Structures are given as structure tokens and as C-alpha cells.
Tab-separated table of C-alpha atoms in Angstrom:
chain	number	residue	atom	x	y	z
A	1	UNK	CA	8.971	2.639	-7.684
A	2	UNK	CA	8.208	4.771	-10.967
A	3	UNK	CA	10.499	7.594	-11.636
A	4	UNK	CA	7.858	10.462	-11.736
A	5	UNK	CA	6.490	9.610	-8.095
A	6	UNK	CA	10.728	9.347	-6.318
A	7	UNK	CA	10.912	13.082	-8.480
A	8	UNK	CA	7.365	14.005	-6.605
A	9	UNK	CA	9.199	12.240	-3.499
A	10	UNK	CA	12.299	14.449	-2.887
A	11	UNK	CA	10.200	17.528	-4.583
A	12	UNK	CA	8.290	17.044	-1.218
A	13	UNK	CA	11.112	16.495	0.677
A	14	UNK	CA	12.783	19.254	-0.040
A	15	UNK	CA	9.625	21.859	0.692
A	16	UNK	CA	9.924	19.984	3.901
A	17	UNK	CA	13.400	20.656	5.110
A	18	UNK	CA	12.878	24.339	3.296
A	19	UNK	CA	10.319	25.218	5.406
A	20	UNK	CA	11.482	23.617	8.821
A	21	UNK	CA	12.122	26.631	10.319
A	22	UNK	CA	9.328	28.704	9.360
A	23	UNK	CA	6.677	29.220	11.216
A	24	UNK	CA	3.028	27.827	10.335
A	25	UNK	CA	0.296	30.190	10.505
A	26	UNK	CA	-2.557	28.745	12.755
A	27	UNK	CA	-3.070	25.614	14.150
A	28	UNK	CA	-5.679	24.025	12.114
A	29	UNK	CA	-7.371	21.139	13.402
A	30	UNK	CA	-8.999	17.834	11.949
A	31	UNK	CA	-9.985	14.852	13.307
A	32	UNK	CA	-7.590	15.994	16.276
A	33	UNK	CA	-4.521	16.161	14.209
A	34	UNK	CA	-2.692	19.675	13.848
A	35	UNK	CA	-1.296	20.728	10.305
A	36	UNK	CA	2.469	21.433	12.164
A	37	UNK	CA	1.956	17.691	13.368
A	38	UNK	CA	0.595	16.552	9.951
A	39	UNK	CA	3.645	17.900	8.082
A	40	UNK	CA	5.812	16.372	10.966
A	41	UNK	CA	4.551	13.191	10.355
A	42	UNK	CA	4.682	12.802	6.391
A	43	UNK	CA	8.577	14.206	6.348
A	44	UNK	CA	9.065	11.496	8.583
A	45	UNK	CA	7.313	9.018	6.614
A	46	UNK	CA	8.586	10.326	3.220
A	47	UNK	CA	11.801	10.058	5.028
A	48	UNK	CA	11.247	6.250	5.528
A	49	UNK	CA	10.039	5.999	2.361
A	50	UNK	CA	13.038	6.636	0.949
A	51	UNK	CA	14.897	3.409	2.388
A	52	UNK	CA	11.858	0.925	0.863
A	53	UNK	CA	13.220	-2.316	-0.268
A	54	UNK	CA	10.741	-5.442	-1.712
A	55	UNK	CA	10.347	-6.583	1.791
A	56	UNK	CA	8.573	-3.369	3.231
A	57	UNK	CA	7.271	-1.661	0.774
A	58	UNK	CA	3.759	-2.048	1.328
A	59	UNK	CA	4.145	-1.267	4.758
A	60	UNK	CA	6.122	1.847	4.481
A	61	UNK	CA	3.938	3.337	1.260
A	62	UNK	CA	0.555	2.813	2.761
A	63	UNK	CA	2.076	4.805	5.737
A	64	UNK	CA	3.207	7.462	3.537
A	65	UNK	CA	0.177	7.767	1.946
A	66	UNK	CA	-1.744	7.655	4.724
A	67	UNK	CA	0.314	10.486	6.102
A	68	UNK	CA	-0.402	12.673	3.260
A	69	UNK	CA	-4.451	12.256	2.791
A	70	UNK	CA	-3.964	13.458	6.763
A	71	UNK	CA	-2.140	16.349	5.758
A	72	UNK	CA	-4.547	16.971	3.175
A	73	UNK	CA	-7.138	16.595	6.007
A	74	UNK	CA	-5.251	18.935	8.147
A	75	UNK	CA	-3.710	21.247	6.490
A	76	UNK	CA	-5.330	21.882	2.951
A	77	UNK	CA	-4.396	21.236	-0.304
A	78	UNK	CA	-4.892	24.336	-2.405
A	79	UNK	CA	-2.653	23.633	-5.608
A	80	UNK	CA	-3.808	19.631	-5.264
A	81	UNK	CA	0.194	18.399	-5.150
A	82	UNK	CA	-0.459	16.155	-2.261
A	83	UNK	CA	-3.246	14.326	-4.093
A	84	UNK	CA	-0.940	14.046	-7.083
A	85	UNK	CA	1.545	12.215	-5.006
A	86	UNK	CA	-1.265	9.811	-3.353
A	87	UNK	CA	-2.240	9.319	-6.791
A	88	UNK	CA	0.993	8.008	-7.920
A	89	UNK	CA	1.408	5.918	-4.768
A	90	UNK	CA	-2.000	4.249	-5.899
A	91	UNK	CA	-2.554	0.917	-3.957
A	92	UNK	CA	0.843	0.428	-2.997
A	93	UNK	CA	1.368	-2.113	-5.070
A	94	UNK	CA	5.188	-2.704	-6.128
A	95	UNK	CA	5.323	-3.632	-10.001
A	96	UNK	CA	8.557	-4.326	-10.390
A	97	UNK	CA	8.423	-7.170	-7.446
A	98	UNK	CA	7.378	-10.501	-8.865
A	99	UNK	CA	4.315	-11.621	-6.976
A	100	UNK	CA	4.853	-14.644	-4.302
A	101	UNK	CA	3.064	-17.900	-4.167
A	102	UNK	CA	0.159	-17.793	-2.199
A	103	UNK	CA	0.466	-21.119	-0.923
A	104	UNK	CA	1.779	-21.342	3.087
A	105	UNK	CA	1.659	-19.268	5.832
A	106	UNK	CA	1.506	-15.702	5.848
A	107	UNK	CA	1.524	-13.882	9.628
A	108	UNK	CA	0.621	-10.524	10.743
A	109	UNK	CA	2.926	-7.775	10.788
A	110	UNK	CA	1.176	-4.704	10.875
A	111	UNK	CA	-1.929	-2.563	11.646
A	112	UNK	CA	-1.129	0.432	9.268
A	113	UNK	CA	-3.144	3.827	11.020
A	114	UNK	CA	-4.046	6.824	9.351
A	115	UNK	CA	-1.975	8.995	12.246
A	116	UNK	CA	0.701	7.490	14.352
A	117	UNK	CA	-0.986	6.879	18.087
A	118	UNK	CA	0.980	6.385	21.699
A	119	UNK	CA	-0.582	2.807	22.342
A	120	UNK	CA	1.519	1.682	25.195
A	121	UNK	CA	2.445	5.548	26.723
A	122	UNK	CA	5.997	5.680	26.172
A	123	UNK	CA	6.219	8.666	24.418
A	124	UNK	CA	6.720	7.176	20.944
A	125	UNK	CA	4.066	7.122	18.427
A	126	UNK	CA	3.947	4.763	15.706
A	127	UNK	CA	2.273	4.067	12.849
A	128	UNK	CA	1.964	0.648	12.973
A	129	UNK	CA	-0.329	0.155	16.081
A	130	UNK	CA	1.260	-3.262	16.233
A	131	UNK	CA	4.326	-2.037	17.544
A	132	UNK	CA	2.149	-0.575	20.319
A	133	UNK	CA	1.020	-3.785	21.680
A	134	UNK	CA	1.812	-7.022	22.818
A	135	UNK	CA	-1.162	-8.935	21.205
A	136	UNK	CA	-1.863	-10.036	17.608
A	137	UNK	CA	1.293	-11.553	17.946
A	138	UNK	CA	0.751	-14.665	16.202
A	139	UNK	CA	-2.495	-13.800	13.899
A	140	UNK	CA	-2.132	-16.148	10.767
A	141	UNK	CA	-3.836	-17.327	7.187
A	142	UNK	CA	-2.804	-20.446	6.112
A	143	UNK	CA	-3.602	-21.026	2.259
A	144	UNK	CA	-3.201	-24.614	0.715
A	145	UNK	CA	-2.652	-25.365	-3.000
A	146	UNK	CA	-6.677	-26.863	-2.966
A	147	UNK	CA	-8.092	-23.252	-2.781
A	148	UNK	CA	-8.950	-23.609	0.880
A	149	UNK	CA	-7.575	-21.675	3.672
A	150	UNK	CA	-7.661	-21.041	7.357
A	151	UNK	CA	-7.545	-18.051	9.676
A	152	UNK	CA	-5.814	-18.463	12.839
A	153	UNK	CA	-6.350	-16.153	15.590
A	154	UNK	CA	-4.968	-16.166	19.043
A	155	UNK	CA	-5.631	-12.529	21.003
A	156	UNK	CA	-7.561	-9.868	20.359
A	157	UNK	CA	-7.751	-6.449	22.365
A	158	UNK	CA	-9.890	-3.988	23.454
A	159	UNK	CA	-8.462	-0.084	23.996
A	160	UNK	CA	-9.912	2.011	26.549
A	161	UNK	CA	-8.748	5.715	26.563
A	162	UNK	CA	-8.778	8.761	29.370
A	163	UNK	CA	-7.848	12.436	28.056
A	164	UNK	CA	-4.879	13.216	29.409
A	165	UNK	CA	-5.965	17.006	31.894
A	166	UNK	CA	-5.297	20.080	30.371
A	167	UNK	CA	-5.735	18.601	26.679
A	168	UNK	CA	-8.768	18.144	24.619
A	169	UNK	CA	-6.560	15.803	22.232
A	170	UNK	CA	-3.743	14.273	24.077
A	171	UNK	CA	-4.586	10.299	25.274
A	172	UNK	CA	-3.482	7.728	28.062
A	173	UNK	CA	-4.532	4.232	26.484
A	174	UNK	CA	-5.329	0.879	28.494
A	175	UNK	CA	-4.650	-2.167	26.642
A	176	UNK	CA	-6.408	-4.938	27.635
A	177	UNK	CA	-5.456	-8.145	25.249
A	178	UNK	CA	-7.917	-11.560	25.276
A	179	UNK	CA	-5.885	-14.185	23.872
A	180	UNK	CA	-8.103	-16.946	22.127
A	181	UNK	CA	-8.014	-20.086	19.993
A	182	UNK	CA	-9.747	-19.604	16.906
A	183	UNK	CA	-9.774	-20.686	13.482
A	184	UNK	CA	-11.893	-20.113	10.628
A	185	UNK	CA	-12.025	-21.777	7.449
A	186	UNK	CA	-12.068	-19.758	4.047
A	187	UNK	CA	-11.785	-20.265	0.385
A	188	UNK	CA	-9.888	-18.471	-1.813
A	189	UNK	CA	-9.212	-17.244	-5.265
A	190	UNK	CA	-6.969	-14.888	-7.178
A	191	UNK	CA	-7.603	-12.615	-10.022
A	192	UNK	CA	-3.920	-10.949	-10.827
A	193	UNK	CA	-2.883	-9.037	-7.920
A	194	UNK	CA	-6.568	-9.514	-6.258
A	195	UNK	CA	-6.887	-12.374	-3.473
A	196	UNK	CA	-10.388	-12.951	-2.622
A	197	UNK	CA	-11.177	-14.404	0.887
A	198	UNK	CA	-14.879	-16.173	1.311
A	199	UNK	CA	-15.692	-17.553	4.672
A	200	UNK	CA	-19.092	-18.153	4.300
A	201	UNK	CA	-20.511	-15.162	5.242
A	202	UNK	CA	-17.735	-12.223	4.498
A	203	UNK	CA	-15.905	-12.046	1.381
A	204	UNK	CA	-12.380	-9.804	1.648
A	205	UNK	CA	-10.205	-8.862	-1.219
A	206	UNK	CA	-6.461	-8.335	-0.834
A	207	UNK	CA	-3.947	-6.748	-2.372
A	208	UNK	CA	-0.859	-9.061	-3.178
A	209	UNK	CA	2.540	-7.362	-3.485
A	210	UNK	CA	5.674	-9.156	-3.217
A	211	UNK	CA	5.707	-11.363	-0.210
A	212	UNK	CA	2.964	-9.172	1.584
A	213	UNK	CA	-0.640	-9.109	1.497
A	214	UNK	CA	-2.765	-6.006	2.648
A	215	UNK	CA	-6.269	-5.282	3.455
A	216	UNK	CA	-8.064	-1.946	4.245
A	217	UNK	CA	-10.123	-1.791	6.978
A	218	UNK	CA	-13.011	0.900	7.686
A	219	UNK	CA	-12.391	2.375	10.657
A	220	UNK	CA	-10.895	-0.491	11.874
A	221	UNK	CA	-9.621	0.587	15.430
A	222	UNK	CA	-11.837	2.381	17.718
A	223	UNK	CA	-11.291	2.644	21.442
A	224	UNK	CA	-13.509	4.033	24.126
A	225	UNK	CA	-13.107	6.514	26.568
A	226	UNK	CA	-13.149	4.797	30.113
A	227	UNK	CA	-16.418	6.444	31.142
A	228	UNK	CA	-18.211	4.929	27.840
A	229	UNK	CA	-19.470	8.457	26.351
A	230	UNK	CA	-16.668	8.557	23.469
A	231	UNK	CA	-14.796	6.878	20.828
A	232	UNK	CA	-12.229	7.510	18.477
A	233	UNK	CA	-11.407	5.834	15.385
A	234	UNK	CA	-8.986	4.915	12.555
A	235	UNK	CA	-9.387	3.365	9.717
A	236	UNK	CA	-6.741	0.279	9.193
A	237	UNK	CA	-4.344	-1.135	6.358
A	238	UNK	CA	-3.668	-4.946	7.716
A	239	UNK	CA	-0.824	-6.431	6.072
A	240	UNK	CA	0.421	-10.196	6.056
A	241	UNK	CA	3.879	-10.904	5.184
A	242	UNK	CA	4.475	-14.442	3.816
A	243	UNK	CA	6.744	-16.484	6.259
């Protein structure tokens, strides 16, 4: 981790813990997501962030960073510090890890959201929707030395949501998990820290750091509200950890 962004790092953390008992003036809304909530969420992220080893790094800076461009969302960002920190942050990418072979199998650990989300209604929120769920439990890409490679999927879910009465923003999620046996085959490349991914008919690039690779995702969960007239969405940071 550079210098400049752990200084930016307990600068943050600091404001944080300064502030905890002040009161925050309006309740500003985005996307769903209340500034007091926002902040809530990044301390606890920078918090985590401040534990990373080489093992979870990606995992626990694109949730960081993700926390903060919702904070920015949510609660403004007036002297631009916030962007300064996602700036540093950049892809993630450790630089003083030295890169693992690509070659073998590398499972799925984690769906990385933009806000943490109450999957399985325990009361607990978590970033990592994965956590949330029993499915996706054994999603794999298999990459041999000959520049091929294979995608192995066994589940996939669907999320149906109800809004929880006297909330506009507060949800009850159904889970319903499909498990499957499917594989597709791929070819692959790498340009430094770049993976490419071609299956014929979508190419993907990953980001390699360490012994995890990471993909972002568009709006890559959505659920639907059990009558059908709404959806919400996040976008998604996939990440494979090599096993």
C-alpha cells in the first residue's frame, strides 16, 4: 500500500471517530442510501482496511472504495478529498505483491456490492453478497498452461424483494438458488496485470493481483420486487482467489 494513500487512510479515520458524536444535518438520500449510513459504512470499511494482508486485499480495497464513491453519492464531496482517496486506491491492484501463476484453479470468493445489503434477513449486512447466500458456492475458472480455459458453474440465483411496511427503503429478500452443471470453454491471454477471457462471443478483462483475480460487473445484481413492478440494482466487483 503506498504511503500517501495509509496517511489519506487514518486522515479519514480520524474525521470519522471526530465526528461520531455529532450530529449530521439532514438525511440526504441517493440511490436509497442515507449520508449517516454512508459514513457508517466507509469507517467500517476503512476500519477493515486497515488489517489488509496479500491474501485480501483486493477484496477489502474494492469494498473501501466502493464505500466511498457511495458516500460521495450520498453525502457530497465539496473539497473533492474522497475522490482523492478513490484515486489513490485506483484498481486495487497491490504492487508490492508478486503476481501468481495463472495456471490452475481459481474459485469464487466474493460478489463485492457498492452498499452492504441484508441478503438472508438476519440483521447483518455485508458487503460481499456472497456471504448472504448459500449458492455460488463452487463457481470456478480453470486455466491450463495451453492458453485455454474453462468456466465451471454450478448454481445460480434469482432475488425477489418485498418492502418491508412502514419503509420506502428497508427490504425482506427471497433467495431462490438453481444449481446447474455448466461449463464453458474460453481462451485466454495476459498483458501485465490484464487477463483477457474470450469465449467466443464475450471477451472479459481481469485484473490480476496477488493470488486474486477481479472483474467489474455493470449492475451486476438486480432483484425484483415480488409483484414484478420494481428492481433494484448494484453494480458488482467478482473476485477469484487462486486455490
Amino acid at each position: 500500500m503506498k504511503l500517501s494513500t495509509q496517511i489519506l487512510l487514518y486522515t479519514l479515520l480520524l474525521s470519522f471517530l471526530s465526528c461520531e458524536d455529532e450530529p449530521i444535518e439532514g438525511d440526504f438520500l441517493t440511490g436509497g442510501l442515507t449520508c449517516e449510513v454512508a459514513l457508517a459504512n466507509t469507517s467500517q470499511a476503512a476500519l477493515n482496511f486497515l488489517s489488509v494482508n496479500d491474501d485480501n486485499y483486493t477484496q477489502l480495497c474494492t469494498a473501501y472504495r466502493n464505500a466511498l464513491q457511495a458516500q460521495i453519492q450520498a453525502c457530497g464531496d465539496s473539497d473533492a478529498s474522497l475522490q482523492i482517496i478513490v484515486n489513490g486506491l485506483g484498481d486495487c491492484t497491490n504492487n508490492n505483491q508478486e503476481a501468481t501463476a495463472l495456471e490452475g484453479t481459481w474459485l469464487l470468493t466474493a460478489w463485492l456490492g457498492e452498499e452492504p445489503i441484508d441478503l438472508n434477513n438476519d440483521g447483518t449486512a455485508s458487503d460481499n453478497f456472497l456471504d448472504e447466500m448459500d449458492c455460488y458456492e463452487n463457481e470456478t475458472i480453470v486455466f491450463d498452461i495451453d492458453g485455454t480455459a474453462i468456466s465451471m458453474s454450478t448454481s445460480y440465483a434469482s432475488f425477489i424483494f418485498d418492502i418491508e411496511v412502514g419503509t420506502t427503503d428497508q427490504f425482506t429478500y427471497t433467495i431462490e438458488c438453481e444449481f446447474e452443471d455448466e461449463n464453458t470453454n474460453m481462451t485466454w491471454s495476459q498483458s501485465g496485470n490484464t487477463v483477457t477471457l474470450d469465449d467466443g462471443t464475450t471477451v472479459s478483462d481481469f485484473i490480476l493481483n496477488g493470488n486474486q483475480l477481479s472483474i467489474f460487473i455493470p449492475e451486476g445484481f438486480f432483484a425484483f420486487s415480488s409483484d414484478f413492478t420494481a428492481t433494484t440494482t448494484q453494480d458488482l466487483t467478482f473476485v477469484y482467489t487462486k486455490q
